Coordinates of C-alpha atoms in Angstrom, one line a residue:
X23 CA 90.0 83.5 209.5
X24 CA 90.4 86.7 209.9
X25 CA 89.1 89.5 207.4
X26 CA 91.0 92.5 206.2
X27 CA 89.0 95.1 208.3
X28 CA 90.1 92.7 211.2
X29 CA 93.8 92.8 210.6
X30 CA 93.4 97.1 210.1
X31 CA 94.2 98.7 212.9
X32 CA 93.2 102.4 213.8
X33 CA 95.0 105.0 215.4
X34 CA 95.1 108.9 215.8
X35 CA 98.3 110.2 215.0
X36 CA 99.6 114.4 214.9
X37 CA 100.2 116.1 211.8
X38 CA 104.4 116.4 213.4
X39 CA 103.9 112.4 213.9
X40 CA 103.4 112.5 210.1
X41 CA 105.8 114.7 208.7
X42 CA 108.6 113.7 211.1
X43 CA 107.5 110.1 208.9
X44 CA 107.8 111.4 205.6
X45 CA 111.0 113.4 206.4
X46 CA 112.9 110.8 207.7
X47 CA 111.6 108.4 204.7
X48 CA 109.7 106.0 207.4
X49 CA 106.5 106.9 205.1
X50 CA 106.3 107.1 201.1
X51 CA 104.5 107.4 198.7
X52 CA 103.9 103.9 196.7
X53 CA 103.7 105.1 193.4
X54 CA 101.9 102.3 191.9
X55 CA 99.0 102.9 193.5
X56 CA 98.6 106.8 192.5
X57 CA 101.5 107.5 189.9
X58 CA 100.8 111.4 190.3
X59 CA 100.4 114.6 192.3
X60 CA 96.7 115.2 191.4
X61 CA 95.4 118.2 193.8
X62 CA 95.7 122.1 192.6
X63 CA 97.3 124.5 194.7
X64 CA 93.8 125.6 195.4
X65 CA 92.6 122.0 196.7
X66 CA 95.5 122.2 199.0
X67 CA 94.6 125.8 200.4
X68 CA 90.9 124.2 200.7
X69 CA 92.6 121.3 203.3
X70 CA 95.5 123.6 205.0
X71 CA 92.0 125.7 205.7
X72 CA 89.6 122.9 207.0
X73 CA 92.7 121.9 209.2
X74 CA 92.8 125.6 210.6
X75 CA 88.9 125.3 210.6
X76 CA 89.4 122.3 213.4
X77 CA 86.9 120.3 210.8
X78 CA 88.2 116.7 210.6
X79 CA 89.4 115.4 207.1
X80 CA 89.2 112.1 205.2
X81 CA 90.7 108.7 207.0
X82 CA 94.5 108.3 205.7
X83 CA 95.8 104.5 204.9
X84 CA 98.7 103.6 205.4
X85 CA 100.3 100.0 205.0
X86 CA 103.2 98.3 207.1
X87 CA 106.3 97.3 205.1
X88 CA 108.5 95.7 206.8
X89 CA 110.7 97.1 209.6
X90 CA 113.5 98.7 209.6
X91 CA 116.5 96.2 211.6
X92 CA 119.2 98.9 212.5
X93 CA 116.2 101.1 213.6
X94 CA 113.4 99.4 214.7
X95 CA 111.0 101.8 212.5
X96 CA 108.2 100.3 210.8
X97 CA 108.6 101.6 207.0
X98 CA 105.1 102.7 205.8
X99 CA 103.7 103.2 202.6
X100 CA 100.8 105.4 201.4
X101 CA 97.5 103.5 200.1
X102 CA 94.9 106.7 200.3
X103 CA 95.3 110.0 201.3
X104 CA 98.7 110.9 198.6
X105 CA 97.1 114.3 198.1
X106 CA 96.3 115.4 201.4
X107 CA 99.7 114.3 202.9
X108 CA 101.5 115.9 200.1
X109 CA 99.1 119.6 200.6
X110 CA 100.3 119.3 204.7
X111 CA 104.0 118.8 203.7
X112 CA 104.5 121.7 200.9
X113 CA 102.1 124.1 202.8
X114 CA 104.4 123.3 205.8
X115 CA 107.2 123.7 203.3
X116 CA 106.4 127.1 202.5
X117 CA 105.6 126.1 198.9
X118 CA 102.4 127.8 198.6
X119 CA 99.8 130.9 200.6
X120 CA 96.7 130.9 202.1
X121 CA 95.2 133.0 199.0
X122 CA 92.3 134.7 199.6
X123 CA 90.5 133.6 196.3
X124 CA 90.7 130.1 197.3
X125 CA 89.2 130.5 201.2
X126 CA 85.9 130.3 202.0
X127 CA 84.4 134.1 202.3
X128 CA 84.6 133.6 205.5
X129 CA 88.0 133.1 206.2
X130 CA 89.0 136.0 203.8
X131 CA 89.7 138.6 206.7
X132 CA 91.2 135.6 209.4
X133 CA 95.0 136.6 210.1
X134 CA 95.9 133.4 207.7
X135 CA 95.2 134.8 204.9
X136 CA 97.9 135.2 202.1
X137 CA 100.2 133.5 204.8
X138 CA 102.6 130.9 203.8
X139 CA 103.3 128.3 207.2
X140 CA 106.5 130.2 208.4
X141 CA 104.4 134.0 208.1
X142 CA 101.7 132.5 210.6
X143 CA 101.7 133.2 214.2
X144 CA 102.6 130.7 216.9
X145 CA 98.7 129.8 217.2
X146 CA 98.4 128.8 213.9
X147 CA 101.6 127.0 213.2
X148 CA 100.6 124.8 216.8
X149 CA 97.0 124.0 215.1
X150 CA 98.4 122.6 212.5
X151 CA 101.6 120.3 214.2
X152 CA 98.5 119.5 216.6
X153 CA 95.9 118.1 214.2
X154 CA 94.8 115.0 214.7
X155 CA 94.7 112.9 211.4
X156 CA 92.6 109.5 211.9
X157 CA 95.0 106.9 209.9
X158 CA 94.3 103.3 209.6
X159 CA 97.2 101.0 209.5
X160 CA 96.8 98.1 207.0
X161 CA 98.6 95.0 209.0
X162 CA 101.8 94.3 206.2
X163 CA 100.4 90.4 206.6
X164 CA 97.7 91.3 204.4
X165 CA 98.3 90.3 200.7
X166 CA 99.5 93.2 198.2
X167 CA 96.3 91.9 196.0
X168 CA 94.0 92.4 198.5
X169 CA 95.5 96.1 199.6
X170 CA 94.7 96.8 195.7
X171 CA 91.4 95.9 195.9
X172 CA 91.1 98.0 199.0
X173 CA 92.8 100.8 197.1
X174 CA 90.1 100.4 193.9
X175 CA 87.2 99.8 196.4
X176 CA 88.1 103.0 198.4
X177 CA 87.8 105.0 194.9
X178 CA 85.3 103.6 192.6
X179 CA 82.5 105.8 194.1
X180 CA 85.0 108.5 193.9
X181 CA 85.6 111.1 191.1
X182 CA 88.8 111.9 192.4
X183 CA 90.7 109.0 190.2
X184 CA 90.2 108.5 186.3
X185 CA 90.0 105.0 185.1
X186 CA 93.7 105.1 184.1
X187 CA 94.4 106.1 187.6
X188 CA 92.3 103.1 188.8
X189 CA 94.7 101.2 186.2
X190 CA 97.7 102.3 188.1
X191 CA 96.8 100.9 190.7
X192 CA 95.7 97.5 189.6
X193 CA 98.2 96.6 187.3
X194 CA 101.9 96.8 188.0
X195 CA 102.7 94.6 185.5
X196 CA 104.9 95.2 181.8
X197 CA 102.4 97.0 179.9
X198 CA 102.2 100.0 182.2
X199 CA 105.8 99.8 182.8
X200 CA 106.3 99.8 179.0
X201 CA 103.6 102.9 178.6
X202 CA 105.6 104.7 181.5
X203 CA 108.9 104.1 180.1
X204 CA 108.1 105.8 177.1
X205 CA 106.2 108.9 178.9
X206 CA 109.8 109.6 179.8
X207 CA 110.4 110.8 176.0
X208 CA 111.5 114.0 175.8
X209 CA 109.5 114.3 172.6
X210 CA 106.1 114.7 175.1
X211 CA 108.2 118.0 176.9
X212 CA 109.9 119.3 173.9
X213 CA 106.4 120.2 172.4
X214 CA 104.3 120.1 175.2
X215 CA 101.7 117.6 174.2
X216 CA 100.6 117.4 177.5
X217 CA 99.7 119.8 180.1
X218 CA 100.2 119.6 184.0
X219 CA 96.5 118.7 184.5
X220 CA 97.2 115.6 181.6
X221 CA 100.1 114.8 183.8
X222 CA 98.7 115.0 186.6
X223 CA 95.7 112.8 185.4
X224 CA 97.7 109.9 183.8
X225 CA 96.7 111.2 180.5
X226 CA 99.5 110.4 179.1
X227 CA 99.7 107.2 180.2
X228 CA 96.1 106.3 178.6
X229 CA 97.2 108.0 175.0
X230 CA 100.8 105.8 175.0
X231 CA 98.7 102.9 175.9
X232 CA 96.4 103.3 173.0
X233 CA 99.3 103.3 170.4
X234 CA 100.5 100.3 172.0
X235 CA 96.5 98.9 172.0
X236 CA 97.1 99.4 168.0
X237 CA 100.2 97.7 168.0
X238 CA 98.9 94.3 170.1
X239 CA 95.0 94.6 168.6
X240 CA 95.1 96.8 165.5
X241 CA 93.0 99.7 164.5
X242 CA 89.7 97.4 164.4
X243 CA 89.2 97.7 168.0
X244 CA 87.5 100.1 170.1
X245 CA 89.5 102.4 172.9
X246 CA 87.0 101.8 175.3
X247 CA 87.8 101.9 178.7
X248 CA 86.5 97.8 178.9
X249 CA 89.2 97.4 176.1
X250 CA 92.0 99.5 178.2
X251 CA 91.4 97.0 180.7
X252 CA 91.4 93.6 178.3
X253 CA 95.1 94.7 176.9
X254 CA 96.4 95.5 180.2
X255 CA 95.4 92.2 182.2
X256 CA 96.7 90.4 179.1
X257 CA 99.8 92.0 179.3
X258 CA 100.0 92.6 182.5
X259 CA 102.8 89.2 183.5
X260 CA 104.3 88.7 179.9
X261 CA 104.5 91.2 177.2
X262 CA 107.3 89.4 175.2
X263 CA 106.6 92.1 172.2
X264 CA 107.9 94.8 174.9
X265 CA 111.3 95.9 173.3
X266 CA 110.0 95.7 169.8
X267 CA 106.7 97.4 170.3
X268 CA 109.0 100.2 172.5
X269 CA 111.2 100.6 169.6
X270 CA 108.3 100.7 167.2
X271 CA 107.0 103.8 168.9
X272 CA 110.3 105.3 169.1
X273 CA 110.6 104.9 165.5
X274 CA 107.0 106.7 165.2
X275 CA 107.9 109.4 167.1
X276 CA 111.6 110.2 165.5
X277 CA 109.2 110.4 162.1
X278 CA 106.9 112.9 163.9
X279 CA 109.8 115.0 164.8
X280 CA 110.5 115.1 160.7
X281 CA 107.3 116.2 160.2
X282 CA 107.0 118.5 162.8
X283 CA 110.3 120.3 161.8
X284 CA 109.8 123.3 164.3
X285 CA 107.0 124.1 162.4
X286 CA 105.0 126.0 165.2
X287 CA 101.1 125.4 163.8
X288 CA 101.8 122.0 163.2
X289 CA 103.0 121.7 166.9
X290 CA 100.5 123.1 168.1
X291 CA 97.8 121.1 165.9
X292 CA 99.1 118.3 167.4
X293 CA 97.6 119.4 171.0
X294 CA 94.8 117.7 169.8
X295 CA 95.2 113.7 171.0
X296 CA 93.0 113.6 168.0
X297 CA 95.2 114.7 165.5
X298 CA 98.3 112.9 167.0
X299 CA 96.5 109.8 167.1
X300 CA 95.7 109.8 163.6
X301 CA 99.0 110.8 162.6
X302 CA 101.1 108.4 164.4
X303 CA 98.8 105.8 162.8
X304 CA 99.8 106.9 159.4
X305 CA 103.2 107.1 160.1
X306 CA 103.0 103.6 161.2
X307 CA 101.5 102.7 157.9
X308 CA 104.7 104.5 155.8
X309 CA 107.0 102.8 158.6
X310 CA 105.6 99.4 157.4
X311 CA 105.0 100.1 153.3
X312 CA 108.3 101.9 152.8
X313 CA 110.4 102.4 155.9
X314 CA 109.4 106.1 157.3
X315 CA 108.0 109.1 155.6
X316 CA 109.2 110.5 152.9
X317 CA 109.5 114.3 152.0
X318 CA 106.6 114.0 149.7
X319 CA 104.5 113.0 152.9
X320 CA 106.5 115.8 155.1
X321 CA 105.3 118.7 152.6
X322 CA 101.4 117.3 152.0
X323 CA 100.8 116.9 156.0
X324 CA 102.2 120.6 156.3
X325 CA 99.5 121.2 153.3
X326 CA 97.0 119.5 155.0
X327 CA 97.7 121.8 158.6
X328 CA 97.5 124.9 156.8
X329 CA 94.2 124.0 154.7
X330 CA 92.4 122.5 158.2
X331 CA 90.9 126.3 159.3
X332 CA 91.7 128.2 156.3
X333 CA 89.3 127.7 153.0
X334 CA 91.4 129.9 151.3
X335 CA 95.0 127.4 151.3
X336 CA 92.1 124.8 151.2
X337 CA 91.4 125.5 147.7
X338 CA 94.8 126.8 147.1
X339 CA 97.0 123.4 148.5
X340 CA 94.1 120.9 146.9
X341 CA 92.7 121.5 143.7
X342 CA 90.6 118.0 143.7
X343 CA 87.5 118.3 144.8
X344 CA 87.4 114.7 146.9
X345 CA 90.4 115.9 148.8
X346 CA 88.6 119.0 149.9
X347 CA 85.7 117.4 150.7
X348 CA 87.8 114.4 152.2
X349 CA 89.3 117.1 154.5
X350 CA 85.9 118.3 155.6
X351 CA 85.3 115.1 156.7
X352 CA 88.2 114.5 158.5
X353 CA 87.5 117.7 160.5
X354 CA 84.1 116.6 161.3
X355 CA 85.3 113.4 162.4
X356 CA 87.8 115.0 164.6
X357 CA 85.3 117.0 166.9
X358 CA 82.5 113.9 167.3
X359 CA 82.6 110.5 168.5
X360 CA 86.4 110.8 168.2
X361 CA 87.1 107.3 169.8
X362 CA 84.4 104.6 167.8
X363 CA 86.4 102.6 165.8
X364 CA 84.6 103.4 162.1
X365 CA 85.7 106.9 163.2
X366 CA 89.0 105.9 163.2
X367 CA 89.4 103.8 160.8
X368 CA 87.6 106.5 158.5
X369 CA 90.0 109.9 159.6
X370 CA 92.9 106.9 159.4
X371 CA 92.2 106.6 155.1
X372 CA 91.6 109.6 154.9
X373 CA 95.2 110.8 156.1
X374 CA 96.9 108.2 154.0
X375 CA 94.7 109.2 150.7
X376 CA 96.3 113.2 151.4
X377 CA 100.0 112.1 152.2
X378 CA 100.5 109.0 149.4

């Protein structure tokens, strides 16, 4: 039998080959290998550069679909090498310039510099729809198990893809569906919990998926990568508690949005994964003893914001002694060992003792 490097087939291919692919939508970008665009504009630069450098780049993978009838054109998808096909595109796009701060010192004075694709000169422009990019074309008899293992195999010596990335591309299945489903919130936006690089990085993806951990395993386990991976291969084919656990979170959120009340510093307090962790832990606990929070819990967590850096409102919000010191414990708690689960559990009774 044949093994997969067998059925792999290598070929040299222009950078115009390419595009003219992704243009005419023979060649995409399989999302559920890499769900992102990871690369800065100044990664990209750093590539559009070693292309006019006439250095080679990385191998690019691409796996046969199936073929168009009408056409004849094989339809392609994108295993490895998403970020260096998407740089070529947008730079050839006219998306982005040649900045000098992000060329080698070099290149600083070369006539490409500050140049978008349509500002270069003929020379330039021809390098580029000339480039030779060595793609291997993975044979569309191999098995979509095996191309993931390829995929994971290609990256775990990398640093280019997180663990959750790595997820992405392993499991397909209803958990990650559910996690991405509810990324699509516009709570995340509305307060911008997450920044591009989170974005970009599946972030978000890992921080849904550990409220949804809670849900399936409760607060007694650890969010360790290892456990990431146990919840997700469980779930991965049936995750019957889908539509509840979905409307659970919903729920959760709605109550942040009562707490939050456009109150700026608590918005922004909630940056921290940290904080919004905890707090959508003890919102769950108020979901379950009496329905939601309450105003009583609304006014003590705005307390509880404004007391956090200030010693002054400290004192002045909580005249009991154990709820200041309580509070200086949470804070502790919340800049070490954030993840361990007696950290947790410990910031989580502390919450609940502030807001009952």
């Amino acid at each position: 039998m044949a093994t997969i490097n067998e059925q792999i087939n290598i070929e040299s291919h222009t950078i115009k080959w390419v595009i003219d692919s992704m243009r005419a939508t023979r060649l995409t970008v399989d999302n559920s290998f890499q769900r992102n665009y990871v690369w800065l504009e100044k990664h990209q630069i750093k590539l559009i550069e070693t292309i006019l450098m006439g250095f080679p780049i990385p191998e690019i993978y691409l796996w046969q679909k199936e073929t168009d009838a009408k056409t004849g054109d094989m339809k392609l998808s994108i295993i490895d090498g998403q970020q260096r096909l998407g740089a070529i595109l947008d730079f050839i796009n006219d998306e982005f310039a040649l900045t000098s701060t992000s060329l080698d010192e070099e290149n600083i004075k070369k006539e490409y510099t500050g140049k978008k694709f349509s500002e270069l000169t003929d020379e330039f422009r021809n390098a580029i729809w000339e480039f030779k990019l060595s793609i291997r074309f993975v044979n569309k008899t191999i098995e979509r198990s095996d191309v993931v293992t390829m995929f994971l195999r290609l990256n775990s010596t990398n640093m280019t893809l997180n663990p959750q990335e790595l997820r992405n591309a392993e499991f397909e299945g209803a958990f990650i569906k559910a996690a991405a489903e509810i990324s699509e919130n516009p709570f995340w936006e509305s307060h911008s919990i997450f920044n591009v690089q989170d974005l970009r990085r599946m972030n978000d993806i890992q921080f849904i998926s550990s409220i949804l951990m809670f849900f399936r395993l409760g607060i007694g386990e650890d969010t360790t990568q290892a456990n990431f991976n146990k919840v997700y291969d469980l779930y991965n084919k049936e995750y019957q508690e889908k539509i509840d656990d979905q409307k659970l979170f919903y729920l959760i959120v709605a109550e942040t949005e009562k707490i939050i009340g456009g109150d700026k510093e608590i918005e922004r307090f909630l940056k921290k994964k940290t904080h919004l962790y905890s707090l959508f832990l003890v919102i769950y606990y108020f979901i379950k003893k009496q329905g939601g929070v309450q105003q009583k819990q609304i006014e003590q967590y705005k307390k509880f914001v404004e007391a956090y850096n200030d010693n002054e409102k400290l004192i002045a919000h909580f005249k009991d002694l154990k709820t200041q010191s309580e509070i200086n414990e949470y804070k502790k708690l919340s800049s070490t060992g954030t993840q361990g689960k007696t950290n947790r559990m410990r910031r989580n009774d502390i919450l609940k003792d502030i807001l009952e």
